[in-house]
PDB file of C-alpha atoms and ligand atoms in Angstrom:
ATOM      1  CA  UNK C1025      35.911 -14.116  -4.882  1.00 82.00           C
ATOM      2  CA  UNK C1026      34.110 -16.773  -4.602  1.00 94.00           C
ATOM      3  CA  UNK C1027      32.402 -18.937  -7.871  1.00 97.00           C
ATOM      4  CA  UNK C1028      29.795 -20.989  -5.878  1.00 98.00           C
ATOM      5  CA  UNK C1029      26.873 -23.834  -6.864  1.00 98.00           C
ATOM      6  CA  UNK C1030      23.658 -24.066  -4.687  1.00 98.00           C
ATOM      7  CA  UNK C1031      22.048 -27.186  -5.549  1.00 98.00           C
ATOM      8  CA  UNK C1032      18.175 -27.074  -4.154  1.00 97.00           C
ATOM      9  CA  UNK C1033      17.995 -23.753  -4.132  1.00 97.00           C
ATOM     10  CA  UNK C1034      14.398 -23.388  -4.678  1.00 95.00           C
ATOM     11  CA  UNK C1035      13.962 -24.597  -0.917  1.00 93.00           C
ATOM     12  CA  UNK C1036      13.435 -23.200   2.492  1.00 92.00           C
ATOM     13  CA  UNK C1037      16.782 -22.297   2.661  1.00 96.00           C
ATOM     14  CA  UNK C1038      17.933 -21.565  -0.441  1.00 96.00           C
ATOM     15  CA  UNK C1039      15.593 -19.645  -2.055  1.00 94.00           C
ATOM     16  CA  UNK C1040      17.174 -16.788   1.063  1.00 96.00           C
ATOM     17  CA  UNK C1041      20.453 -18.068   1.205  1.00 97.00           C
ATOM     18  CA  UNK C1042      20.250 -17.454  -3.049  1.00 98.00           C
ATOM     19  CA  UNK C1043      19.438 -13.818  -2.682  1.00 97.00           C
ATOM     20  CA  UNK C1044      22.335 -13.147  -0.094  1.00 97.00           C
ATOM     21  CA  UNK C1045      25.526 -15.102  -1.452  1.00 98.00           C
ATOM     22  CA  UNK C1046      24.498 -13.192  -4.542  1.00 98.00           C
ATOM     23  CA  UNK C1047      24.684  -9.400  -2.553  1.00 97.00           C
ATOM     24  CA  UNK C1048      27.498 -10.708  -1.287  1.00 97.00           C
ATOM     25  CA  UNK C1049      29.698 -12.241  -4.545  1.00 97.00           C
ATOM     26  CA  UNK C1050      27.976 -10.973  -7.072  1.00 97.00           C
ATOM     27  CA  UNK C1051      25.488 -12.329  -9.230  1.00 97.00           C
ATOM     28  CA  UNK C1052      27.059 -13.886 -12.174  1.00 97.00           C
ATOM     29  CA  UNK C1053      29.096 -15.872  -9.180  1.00 98.00           C
ATOM     30  CA  UNK C1054      26.395 -17.509  -7.238  1.00 98.00           C
ATOM     31  CA  UNK C1055      24.720 -20.511  -9.981  1.00 98.00           C
ATOM     32  CA  UNK C1056      21.646 -21.856  -8.364  1.00 98.00           C
ATOM     33  CA  UNK C1057      19.695 -24.742  -9.453  1.00 98.00           C
ATOM     34  CA  UNK C1058      16.549 -26.678  -8.562  1.00 98.00           C
ATOM     35  CA  UNK C1059      14.292 -29.465  -9.561  1.00 96.00           C
ATOM     36  CA  UNK C1060      11.578 -27.014 -10.614  1.00 96.00           C
ATOM     37  CA  UNK C1061      11.702 -24.147 -12.741  1.00 96.00           C
ATOM     38  CA  UNK C1062      11.968 -21.696  -9.862  1.00 95.00           C
ATOM     39  CA  UNK C1063      11.361 -17.828 -12.367  1.00 94.00           C
ATOM     40  CA  UNK C1064      12.347 -16.066  -9.526  1.00 94.00           C
ATOM     41  CA  UNK C1065      15.909 -17.246  -8.823  1.00 96.00           C
ATOM     42  CA  UNK C1066      16.923 -16.472 -12.789  1.00 96.00           C
ATOM     43  CA  UNK C1067      16.044 -13.240 -12.004  1.00 96.00           C
ATOM     44  CA  UNK C1068      19.400 -12.510 -10.091  1.00 96.00           C
ATOM     45  CA  UNK C1069      21.240 -14.340 -11.388  1.00 97.00           C
ATOM     46  CA  UNK C1070      22.182 -17.633 -13.541  1.00 98.00           C
ATOM     47  CA  UNK C1071      19.677 -20.908 -12.585  1.00 98.00           C
ATOM     48  CA  UNK C1072      19.573 -24.628 -13.756  1.00 98.00           C
ATOM     49  CA  UNK C1073      16.819 -26.920 -13.013  1.00 98.00           C
ATOM     50  CA  UNK C1074      19.062 -29.748 -12.003  1.00 98.00           C
ATOM     51  CA  UNK C1075      18.434 -33.174 -10.579  1.00 97.00           C
ATOM     52  CA  UNK C1076      21.208 -33.716  -8.021  1.00 98.00           C
ATOM     53  CA  UNK C1077      21.196 -36.986  -8.283  1.00 98.00           C
ATOM     54  CA  UNK C1078      22.048 -37.158 -12.448  1.00 98.00           C
ATOM     55  CA  UNK C1079      26.215 -36.435 -11.513  1.00 98.00           C
ATOM     56  CA  UNK C1080      26.891 -36.631 -15.337  1.00 98.00           C
ATOM     57  CA  UNK C1081      24.726 -32.804 -15.575  1.00 98.00           C
ATOM     58  CA  UNK C1082      26.105 -32.056 -11.881  1.00 98.00           C
ATOM     59  CA  UNK C1083      29.573 -31.956 -12.573  1.00 98.00           C
ATOM     60  CA  UNK C1084      29.038 -30.593 -16.409  1.00 98.00           C
ATOM     61  CA  UNK C1085      27.654 -27.597 -14.464  1.00 98.00           C
ATOM     62  CA  UNK C1086      30.597 -27.388 -12.105  1.00 98.00           C
ATOM     63  CA  UNK C1087      32.846 -27.191 -14.825  1.00 98.00           C
ATOM     64  CA  UNK C1088      31.109 -25.266 -16.495  1.00 98.00           C
ATOM     65  CA  UNK C1089      31.119 -22.443 -13.999  1.00 98.00           C
ATOM     66  CA  UNK C1090      34.785 -23.289 -13.107  1.00 98.00           C
ATOM     67  CA  UNK C1091      32.788 -23.108  -9.674  1.00 98.00           C
ATOM     68  CA  UNK C1092      34.590 -23.411  -6.492  1.00 98.00           C
ATOM     69  CA  UNK C1093      32.266 -24.241  -3.537  1.00 98.00           C
ATOM     70  CA  UNK C1094      28.528 -25.696  -3.681  1.00 98.00           C
ATOM     71  CA  UNK C1095      26.211 -25.608  -0.810  1.00 98.00           C
ATOM     72  CA  UNK C1096      24.134 -29.095  -1.047  1.00 98.00           C
ATOM     73  CA  UNK C1097      20.598 -28.280   0.078  1.00 98.00           C
ATOM     74  CA  UNK C1098      19.368 -31.169  -1.105  1.00 97.00           C
ATOM     75  CA  UNK C1099      16.872 -32.937   1.070  1.00 95.00           C
ATOM     76  CA  UNK C1100      13.275 -34.361   2.524  1.00 95.00           C
ATOM     77  CA  UNK C1101      12.103 -32.899   6.176  1.00 95.00           C
ATOM     78  CA  UNK C1102      12.292 -35.170   9.288  1.00 94.00           C
ATOM     79  CA  UNK C1103       8.412 -36.222   8.860  1.00 94.00           C
ATOM     80  CA  UNK C1104       8.170 -36.314   5.408  1.00 95.00           C
ATOM     81  CA  UNK C1105      11.192 -38.831   5.382  1.00 96.00           C
ATOM     82  CA  UNK C1106       9.426 -41.563   8.096  1.00 96.00           C
ATOM     83  CA  UNK C1107       6.006 -41.831   5.245  1.00 96.00           C
ATOM     84  CA  UNK C1108       8.556 -43.025   2.122  1.00 97.00           C
ATOM     85  CA  UNK C1109      11.915 -44.100   4.359  1.00 98.00           C
ATOM     86  CA  UNK C1110      14.012 -45.510   1.406  1.00 98.00           C
ATOM     87  CA  UNK C1111      13.135 -42.373  -0.974  1.00 98.00           C
ATOM     88  CA  UNK C1112      14.755 -40.144   1.734  1.00 98.00           C
ATOM     89  CA  UNK C1113      17.950 -42.126   1.616  1.00 98.00           C
ATOM     90  CA  UNK C1114      18.291 -42.263  -2.178  1.00 98.00           C
ATOM     91  CA  UNK C1115      17.856 -38.220  -2.334  1.00 98.00           C
ATOM     92  CA  UNK C1116      19.820 -37.419   0.827  1.00 98.00           C
ATOM     93  CA  UNK C1117      22.314 -39.923   0.283  1.00 98.00           C
ATOM     94  CA  UNK C1118      22.411 -39.586  -3.395  1.00 98.00           C
ATOM     95  CA  UNK C1119      22.602 -35.690  -3.308  1.00 98.00           C
ATOM     96  CA  UNK C1120      25.556 -36.130  -1.438  1.00 98.00           C
ATOM     97  CA  UNK C1121      27.299 -38.404  -2.129  1.00 98.00           C
ATOM     98  CA  UNK C1122      27.645 -36.905  -6.101  1.00 98.00           C
ATOM     99  CA  UNK C1123      28.402 -33.487  -4.272  1.00 98.00           C
ATOM    100  CA  UNK C1124      31.186 -34.803  -2.757  1.00 98.00           C
ATOM    101  CA  UNK C1125      32.904 -37.110  -4.934  1.00 98.00           C
ATOM    102  CA  UNK C1126      31.856 -34.050  -7.761  1.00 98.00           C
ATOM    103  CA  UNK C1127      34.187 -31.438  -4.572  1.00 98.00           C
ATOM    104  CA  UNK C1128      36.935 -34.167  -4.941  1.00 98.00           C
ATOM    105  CA  UNK C1129      37.108 -34.499  -8.781  1.00 98.00           C
ATOM    106  CA  UNK C1130      37.187 -30.676  -9.249  1.00 98.00           C
ATOM    107  CA  UNK C1131      38.437 -29.040  -5.939  1.00 98.00           C
ATOM    108  CA  UNK C1132      35.478 -27.872  -4.359  1.00 98.00           C
ATOM    109  CA  UNK C1133      34.535 -26.906  -0.851  1.00 98.00           C
ATOM    110  CA  UNK C1134      31.284 -28.222   0.481  1.00 98.00           C
ATOM    111  CA  UNK C1135      28.629 -26.879   2.475  1.00 98.00           C
ATOM    112  CA  UNK C1136      25.428 -29.577   3.225  1.00 98.00           C
ATOM    113  CA  UNK C1137      23.797 -28.604   6.244  1.00 98.00           C
ATOM    114  CA  UNK C1138      23.539 -31.149   9.146  1.00 98.00           C
ATOM    115  CA  UNK C1139      20.379 -30.857  11.587  1.00 98.00           C
ATOM    116  CA  UNK C1140      19.112 -31.183  15.435  1.00 98.00           C
ATOM    117  CA  UNK C1141      17.884 -34.354  13.875  1.00 98.00           C
ATOM    118  CA  UNK C1142      20.806 -36.217  14.115  1.00 98.00           C
ATOM    119  CA  UNK C1143      20.381 -36.204  17.565  1.00 98.00           C
ATOM    120  CA  UNK C1144      18.111 -39.624  18.984  1.00 98.00           C
ATOM    121  CA  UNK C1145      16.653 -40.060  22.137  1.00 98.00           C
ATOM    122  CA  UNK C1146      19.781 -41.209  23.974  1.00 98.00           C
ATOM    123  CA  UNK C1147      21.493 -37.901  23.437  1.00 98.00           C
ATOM    124  CA  UNK C1148      22.087 -35.675  26.244  1.00 98.00           C
ATOM    125  CA  UNK C1149      18.794 -33.939  26.212  1.00 97.00           C
ATOM    126  CA  UNK C1150      19.381 -30.341  27.962  1.00 97.00           C
ATOM    127  CA  UNK C1151      22.649 -28.269  26.586  1.00 98.00           C
ATOM    128  CA  UNK C1152      23.548 -31.282  23.943  1.00 98.00           C
ATOM    129  CA  UNK C1153      27.401 -31.183  23.572  1.00 98.00           C
ATOM    130  CA  UNK C1154      28.783 -30.765  20.086  1.00 98.00           C
ATOM    131  CA  UNK C1155      30.831 -34.180  20.254  1.00 98.00           C
ATOM    132  CA  UNK C1156      27.991 -37.051  22.219  1.00 98.00           C
ATOM    133  CA  UNK C1157      25.550 -40.117  21.523  1.00 98.00           C
ATOM    134  CA  UNK C1158      23.723 -39.337  18.519  1.00 98.00           C
ATOM    135  CA  UNK C1159      22.175 -42.697  17.482  1.00 98.00           C
ATOM    136  CA  UNK C1160      18.260 -40.954  16.016  1.00 98.00           C
ATOM    137  CA  UNK C1161      15.779 -43.346  15.422  1.00 97.00           C
ATOM    138  CA  UNK C1162      14.888 -41.677  11.874  1.00 98.00           C
ATOM    139  CA  UNK C1163      15.795 -41.568   8.768  1.00 98.00           C
ATOM    140  CA  UNK C1164      16.396 -38.220   8.322  1.00 98.00           C
ATOM    141  CA  UNK C1165      18.796 -38.348  11.314  1.00 98.00           C
ATOM    142  CA  UNK C1166      20.025 -41.512  10.090  1.00 98.00           C
ATOM    143  CA  UNK C1167      21.012 -40.036   6.800  1.00 98.00           C
ATOM    144  CA  UNK C1168      22.322 -37.320   8.618  1.00 98.00           C
ATOM    145  CA  UNK C1169      24.656 -38.780  11.106  1.00 98.00           C
ATOM    146  CA  UNK C1170      25.652 -40.758   7.844  1.00 98.00           C
ATOM    147  CA  UNK C1171      26.335 -37.082   6.094  1.00 98.00           C
ATOM    148  CA  UNK C1172      28.786 -35.901   8.581  1.00 98.00           C
ATOM    149  CA  UNK C1173      30.741 -39.085   9.389  1.00 98.00           C
ATOM    150  CA  UNK C1174      30.899 -39.071   5.202  1.00 98.00           C
ATOM    151  CA  UNK C1175      31.391 -35.900   4.507  1.00 98.00           C
ATOM    152  CA  UNK C1176      34.691 -35.965   7.308  1.00 98.00           C
ATOM    153  CA  UNK C1177      35.920 -38.431   5.810  1.00 98.00           C
ATOM    154  CA  UNK C1178      36.514 -37.147   2.578  1.00 98.00           C
ATOM    155  CA  UNK C1179      38.035 -34.113   4.305  1.00 98.00           C
ATOM    156  CA  UNK C1180      41.006 -36.082   6.264  1.00 98.00           C
ATOM    157  CA  UNK C1181      40.806 -39.010   3.293  1.00 98.00           C
ATOM    158  CA  UNK C1182      41.063 -37.139   0.317  1.00 98.00           C
ATOM    159  CA  UNK C1183      41.496 -33.026   1.616  1.00 98.00           C
ATOM    160  CA  UNK C1184      37.974 -32.307   0.171  1.00 98.00           C
ATOM    161  CA  UNK C1185      37.119 -28.793   2.388  1.00 98.00           C
ATOM    162  CA  UNK C1186      33.045 -29.612   3.633  1.00 98.00           C
ATOM    163  CA  UNK C1187      31.851 -27.579   6.042  1.00 98.00           C
ATOM    164  CA  UNK C1188      28.610 -28.017   8.368  1.00 98.00           C
ATOM    165  CA  UNK C1189      25.749 -26.948  11.377  1.00 98.00           C
ATOM    166  CA  UNK C1190      23.183 -28.893  12.673  1.00 98.00           C
ATOM    167  CA  UNK C1191      20.649 -26.460  12.015  1.00 98.00           C
ATOM    168  CA  UNK C1192      18.154 -26.657  14.442  1.00 98.00           C
ATOM    169  CA  UNK C1193      14.016 -25.797  13.061  1.00 97.00           C
ATOM    170  CA  UNK C1194      13.657 -22.818  10.537  1.00 97.00           C
ATOM    171  CA  UNK C1195      11.621 -19.553  11.460  1.00 97.00           C
ATOM    172  CA  UNK C1196      10.789 -17.389   7.985  1.00 96.00           C
ATOM    173  CA  UNK C1197       8.622 -15.167   6.308  1.00 93.00           C
ATOM    174  CA  UNK C1198       9.648 -16.035   2.853  1.00 91.00           C
ATOM    175  CA  UNK C1199       9.593 -19.917   1.776  1.00 86.00           C
ATOM    176  CA  UNK C1200       7.594 -22.463   3.986  1.00 86.00           C
ATOM    177  CA  UNK C1201       9.194 -25.054   4.678  1.00 84.00           C
ATOM    178  CA  UNK C1202       8.242 -29.139   3.930  1.00 85.00           C
ATOM    179  CA  UNK C1203       7.811 -32.107   5.228  1.00 91.00           C
ATOM    180  CA  UNK C1204       9.461 -31.132   9.166  1.00 94.00           C
ATOM    181  CA  UNK C1205       8.881 -31.148  12.474  1.00 96.00           C
ATOM    182  CA  UNK C1206       9.580 -28.277  13.511  1.00 96.00           C
ATOM    183  CA  UNK C1207       7.205 -26.502  10.621  1.00 96.00           C
ATOM    184  CA  UNK C1208       4.168 -25.628  13.425  1.00 98.00           C
ATOM    185  CA  UNK C1209       6.784 -22.269  14.700  1.00 98.00           C
ATOM    186  CA  UNK C1210       6.583 -20.632  10.849  1.00 97.00           C
ATOM    187  CA  UNK C1211       2.365 -21.707  10.362  1.00 97.00           C
ATOM    188  CA  UNK C1212       1.404 -20.485  13.556  1.00 98.00           C
ATOM    189  CA  UNK C1213       2.595 -17.783  12.631  1.00 98.00           C
ATOM    190  CA  UNK C1214       0.719 -17.404   8.970  1.00 97.00           C
ATOM    191  CA  UNK C1215      -2.421 -19.244  11.670  1.00 97.00           C
ATOM    192  CA  UNK C1216      -2.161 -16.163  13.812  1.00 97.00           C
ATOM    193  CA  UNK C1217      -1.936 -13.152  10.694  1.00 97.00           C
ATOM    194  CA  UNK C1218      -4.584 -15.109   8.231  1.00 96.00           C
ATOM    195  CA  UNK C1219      -7.560 -16.464  10.911  1.00 97.00           C
ATOM    196  CA  UNK C1220      -6.428 -15.969  14.761  1.00 97.00           C
ATOM    197  CA  UNK C1221      -6.366 -19.177  15.865  1.00 98.00           C
ATOM    198  CA  UNK C1222      -3.985 -22.778  15.272  1.00 98.00           C
ATOM    199  CA  UNK C1223      -4.061 -26.299  15.508  1.00 98.00           C
ATOM    200  CA  UNK C1224      -0.354 -27.259  16.627  1.00 98.00           C
ATOM    201  CA  UNK C1225       0.513 -30.310  15.399  1.00 98.00           C
ATOM    202  CA  UNK C1226       3.261 -30.518  18.326  1.00 98.00           C
ATOM    203  CA  UNK C1227       2.286 -31.696  22.112  1.00 98.00           C
ATOM    204  CA  UNK C1228       2.527 -28.103  24.206  1.00 98.00           C
ATOM    205  CA  UNK C1229       5.866 -29.314  26.741  1.00 97.00           C
ATOM    206  CA  UNK C1230       8.063 -30.287  24.088  1.00 98.00           C
ATOM    207  CA  UNK C1231      11.300 -27.980  23.621  1.00 98.00           C
ATOM    208  CA  UNK C1232      13.078 -27.790  19.853  1.00 98.00           C
ATOM    209  CA  UNK C1233      15.822 -25.671  19.668  1.00 97.00           C
ATOM    210  CA  UNK C1234      15.250 -23.041  16.473  1.00 98.00           C
ATOM    211  CA  UNK C1235      16.086 -20.029  14.777  1.00 98.00           C
ATOM    212  CA  UNK C1236      15.042 -17.057  12.485  1.00 98.00           C
ATOM    213  CA  UNK C1237      16.772 -17.294   8.998  1.00 98.00           C
ATOM    214  CA  UNK C1238      18.881 -14.324   8.880  1.00 97.00           C
ATOM    215  CA  UNK C1239      20.954 -16.295  12.042  1.00 98.00           C
ATOM    216  CA  UNK C1240      21.146 -19.118  10.164  1.00 98.00           C
ATOM    217  CA  UNK C1241      22.092 -18.041   6.336  1.00 98.00           C
ATOM    218  CA  UNK C1242      24.826 -15.803   8.495  1.00 97.00           C
ATOM    219  CA  UNK C1243      26.228 -19.041   9.531  1.00 98.00           C
ATOM    220  CA  UNK C1244      26.196 -20.458   5.991  1.00 98.00           C
ATOM    221  CA  UNK C1245      28.384 -17.658   5.357  1.00 98.00           C
ATOM    222  CA  UNK C1246      30.574 -17.110   7.939  1.00 98.00           C
ATOM    223  CA  UNK C1247      31.175 -20.715   8.282  1.00 98.00           C
ATOM    224  CA  UNK C1248      32.222 -20.719   4.742  1.00 98.00           C
ATOM    225  CA  UNK C1249      34.609 -17.869   4.677  1.00 97.00           C
ATOM    226  CA  UNK C1250      36.024 -19.167   8.743  1.00 97.00           C
ATOM    227  CA  UNK C1251      40.176 -19.707   8.376  1.00 97.00           C
ATOM    228  CA  UNK C1252      40.430 -23.263   7.938  1.00 96.00           C
ATOM    229  CA  UNK C1253      43.103 -23.691  10.508  1.00 96.00           C
ATOM    230  CA  UNK C1254      40.753 -21.993  13.380  1.00 96.00           C
ATOM    231  CA  UNK C1255      38.323 -26.031  12.821  1.00 98.00           C
ATOM    232  CA  UNK C1256      38.773 -28.954  14.875  1.00 97.00           C
ATOM    233  CA  UNK C1257      35.195 -29.954  13.944  1.00 97.00           C
ATOM    234  CA  UNK C1258      33.962 -29.795  10.244  1.00 98.00           C
ATOM    235  CA  UNK C1259      31.043 -31.919  10.534  1.00 97.00           C
ATOM    236  CA  UNK C1260      29.359 -30.511  11.968  1.00 95.00           C
ATOM    237  CA  UNK C1261      29.223 -27.502  14.590  1.00 98.00           C
ATOM    238  CA  UNK C1262      25.777 -27.215  16.786  1.00 98.00           C
ATOM    239  CA  UNK C1263      24.466 -24.054  16.244  1.00 98.00           C
ATOM    240  CA  UNK C1264      21.848 -22.859  18.821  1.00 98.00           C
ATOM    241  CA  UNK C1265      19.961 -19.128  19.591  1.00 98.00           C
ATOM    242  CA  UNK C1266      16.765 -20.133  20.730  1.00 98.00           C
ATOM    243  CA  UNK C1267      14.779 -23.354  22.066  1.00 98.00           C
ATOM    244  CA  UNK C1268      10.902 -23.115  23.039  1.00 98.00           C
ATOM    245  CA  UNK C1269       7.375 -25.386  23.340  1.00 98.00           C
ATOM    246  CA  UNK C1270       4.556 -24.934  21.299  1.00 98.00           C
ATOM    247  CA  UNK C1271       3.176 -22.930  25.048  1.00 98.00           C
ATOM    248  CA  UNK C1272       5.893 -20.895  24.653  1.00 98.00           C
ATOM    249  CA  UNK C1273       5.899 -19.498  21.473  1.00 98.00           C
ATOM    250  CA  UNK C1274       1.833 -19.421  22.292  1.00 98.00           C
ATOM    251  CA  UNK C1275       2.120 -16.962  24.522  1.00 97.00           C
ATOM    252  CA  UNK C1276       4.650 -14.687  22.757  1.00 98.00           C
ATOM    253  CA  UNK C1277       2.104 -14.578  19.810  1.00 98.00           C
ATOM    254  CA  UNK C1278      -0.778 -13.714  22.176  1.00 97.00           C
ATOM    255  CA  UNK C1279       1.356 -10.631  23.665  1.00 97.00           C
ATOM    256  CA  UNK C1280       1.841  -9.966  19.304  1.00 97.00           C
ATOM    257  CA  UNK C1281      -1.745 -10.159  17.965  1.00 96.00           C
ATOM    258  CA  UNK C1282      -4.410  -9.862  20.817  1.00 94.00           C
ATOM    259  CA  UNK C1283      -7.494 -12.693  20.802  1.00 96.00           C
ATOM    260  CA  UNK C1284      -4.771 -15.523  19.136  1.00 98.00           C
ATOM    261  CA  UNK C1285      -5.849 -19.157  20.504  1.00 97.00           C
ATOM    262  CA  UNK C1286      -4.150 -22.150  19.469  1.00 98.00           C
ATOM    263  CA  UNK C1287      -5.388 -25.943  20.000  1.00 98.00           C
ATOM    264  CA  UNK C1288      -4.213 -28.896  19.558  1.00 98.00           C
ATOM    265  CA  UNK C1289      -4.335 -31.417  17.220  1.00 98.00           C
ATOM    266  CA  UNK C1290      -1.817 -34.386  18.503  1.00 98.00           C
ATOM    267  CA  UNK C1291       0.783 -35.783  14.918  1.00 97.00           C
ATOM    268  CA  UNK C1292       2.031 -38.829  16.522  1.00 97.00           C
ATOM    269  CA  UNK C1293       4.997 -38.935  14.072  1.00 96.00           C
ATOM    270  CA  UNK C1294       6.093 -35.605  14.892  1.00 97.00           C
ATOM    271  CA  UNK C1295       5.002 -35.771  18.716  1.00 97.00           C
ATOM    272  CA  UNK C1296       7.385 -39.357  18.454  1.00 97.00           C
ATOM    273  CA  UNK C1297      10.531 -37.168  17.312  1.00 97.00           C
ATOM    274  CA  UNK C1298       9.904 -34.159  18.440  1.00 98.00           C
ATOM    275  CA  UNK C1299      10.481 -36.751  21.932  1.00 98.00           C
ATOM    276  CA  UNK C1300      13.328 -37.933  20.698  1.00 97.00           C
ATOM    277  CA  UNK C1301      15.194 -34.989  19.855  1.00 98.00           C
ATOM    278  CA  UNK C1302      17.011 -32.407  22.312  1.00 98.00           C
ATOM    279  CA  UNK C1303      15.673 -29.495  24.232  1.00 97.00           C
ATOM    280  CA  UNK C1304      18.726 -27.245  23.643  1.00 97.00           C
ATOM    281  CA  UNK C1305      21.704 -27.713  22.258  1.00 98.00           C
ATOM    282  CA  UNK C1306      25.523 -26.140  23.486  1.00 98.00           C
ATOM    283  CA  UNK C1307      26.934 -24.349  20.589  1.00 98.00           C
ATOM    284  CA  UNK C1308      29.848 -23.366  22.116  1.00 98.00           C
ATOM    285  CA  UNK C1309      32.378 -24.307  19.613  1.00 98.00           C
ATOM    286  CA  UNK C1310      31.106 -23.200  16.527  1.00 98.00           C
ATOM    287  CA  UNK C1311      31.353 -19.822  18.478  1.00 98.00           C
ATOM    288  CA  UNK C1312      35.434 -20.313  19.778  1.00 98.00           C
ATOM    289  CA  UNK C1313      35.708 -22.263  15.871  1.00 98.00           C
ATOM    290  CA  UNK C1314      34.792 -19.276  14.242  1.00 98.00           C
ATOM    291  CA  UNK C1315      32.921 -16.611  16.180  1.00 97.00           C
ATOM    292  CA  UNK C1316      29.436 -18.010  15.880  1.00 98.00           C
ATOM    293  CA  UNK C1317      26.816 -15.586  17.671  1.00 98.00           C
ATOM    294  CA  UNK C1318      23.192 -15.166  16.609  1.00 98.00           C
ATOM    295  CA  UNK C1319      21.423 -11.821  16.529  1.00 98.00           C
ATOM    296  CA  UNK C1320      17.619 -12.999  17.202  1.00 98.00           C
ATOM    297  CA  UNK C1321      15.759 -14.149  19.801  1.00 98.00           C
ATOM    298  CA  UNK C1322      12.259 -15.329  20.109  1.00 98.00           C
ATOM    299  CA  UNK C1323      10.973 -12.177  21.348  1.00 98.00           C
ATOM    300  CA  UNK C1324      12.881  -9.873  18.452  1.00 98.00           C
ATOM    301  CA  UNK C1325      11.733 -12.714  15.120  1.00 98.00           C
ATOM    302  CA  UNK C1326       8.337 -12.835  16.798  1.00 98.00           C
ATOM    303  CA  UNK C1327       7.687  -9.114  16.378  1.00 98.00           C
ATOM    304  CA  UNK C1328       9.892  -8.999  12.551  1.00 98.00           C
ATOM    305  CA  UNK C1329       8.293 -12.195  11.448  1.00 97.00           C
ATOM    306  CA  UNK C1330       4.687 -11.071  12.793  1.00 97.00           C
ATOM    307  CA  UNK C1331       5.587  -7.660  10.679  1.00 97.00           C
ATOM    308  CA  UNK C1332       6.507  -9.551   7.147  1.00 96.00           C
ATOM    309  CA  UNK C1333       3.656 -12.038   7.374  1.00 97.00           C
ATOM    310  CA  UNK C1334       0.932  -8.768   8.173  1.00 96.00           C
ATOM    311  CA  UNK C1335       3.097  -7.377   4.996  1.00 96.00           C
ATOM    312  CA  UNK C1336       2.955  -9.750   2.705  1.00 95.00           C
ATOM    313  CA  UNK C1337      -1.490  -9.951   3.785  1.00 94.00           C
ATOM    314  CA  UNK C1338      -1.332  -6.640   2.888  1.00 94.00           C
ATOM    315  CA  UNK C1339      -0.404  -7.170  -0.379  1.00 94.00           C
ATOM    316  CA  UNK C1340      -2.679  -9.972  -0.896  1.00 93.00           C
ATOM    317  CA  UNK C1341       0.118 -12.639  -1.059  1.00 91.00           C
ATOM    318  CA  UNK C1342      -1.093 -14.642   1.478  1.00 89.00           C
TER     319      UNK C1342
HETATM  320  C1  AKB U 768      12.960 -30.610  10.423  1.00 67.04           C
HETATM  321  O1  AKB U 768      11.782 -30.998  11.445  1.00 67.04           O
HETATM  322  O2  AKB U 768      12.632 -31.791   9.951  1.00 67.04           O
HETATM  323  C2  AKB U 768      13.984 -29.895  10.073  1.00 67.04           C
HETATM  324  C3  AKB U 768      15.128 -30.100  11.291  1.00 67.04           C
HETATM  325  C4  AKB U 768      14.763 -29.950  11.858  1.00 67.04           C
HETATM  326  O3  AKB U 768      15.984 -29.914  10.458  1.00 67.04           O
HETATM  327  N1  AKB U 768      13.313 -28.737  10.080  1.00 67.04           N
END
């Protein structure tokens, strides 16, 4: 049975991944940590407040709980990163370097997500290949490419079991994302339920890859369970399930929420970032090397998102 530590467990991915990992490996075997005190994470297993930049406190927890697998989910996202680039580097790379060193010292496997943000304007835009040009123009992307390279280095140089996927924009009804370029694809559902209207910060024609959270969580578990002998790549795998523009998702929401309207107030930073990212990824390597196969598409995801957010509204939670 794995003994898992999650850093950044209070975020969009972590809050749901913690629950899933605890359901698979048992509550006591999954230690959740976050910068902030997140009461709900303490209800089903151990929880500690941890600043992942504090290497000593981080290593102490790994040793105390005899951890063998770390999920490093600490990150400032793309749009926030452009406001405070030095801080973004300090946090994103600081947490990663501590994770790599602790994984090396303590013999842990390490999962660190990369992103479609690792690509840039000179990357082939459609069906972006697994191995291709990576010259991102955001600090977030620079951190992600650095993360991929240094994680592969730790694997080949020190034998650390590092693994990663390039996440697209993640859509979920549980925890809101914050500071990302793809956040609009979550916000649209909340606004559709709350007010019937959404003002979109990303231009109508920009394609980006997106994924429903259950598929993203499944990818984390499946990759960390994959047979290492079958992995040709490690850091990091393209994974994909749906790609759409704001106009396309607006039309999907309109089908499900009669009277829904959307207009645009373009955020120039988000527009520049979105236009620098791929339209869609080729995920053949992930499919072949560890059996990646998404379950959700735009239509099924939209139906489920709206149902869950409507339930939240009925309970007075939003
Ligand atoms: C962001 O928009 O910054 C993230 C990402 C695609 O990595 N959601």
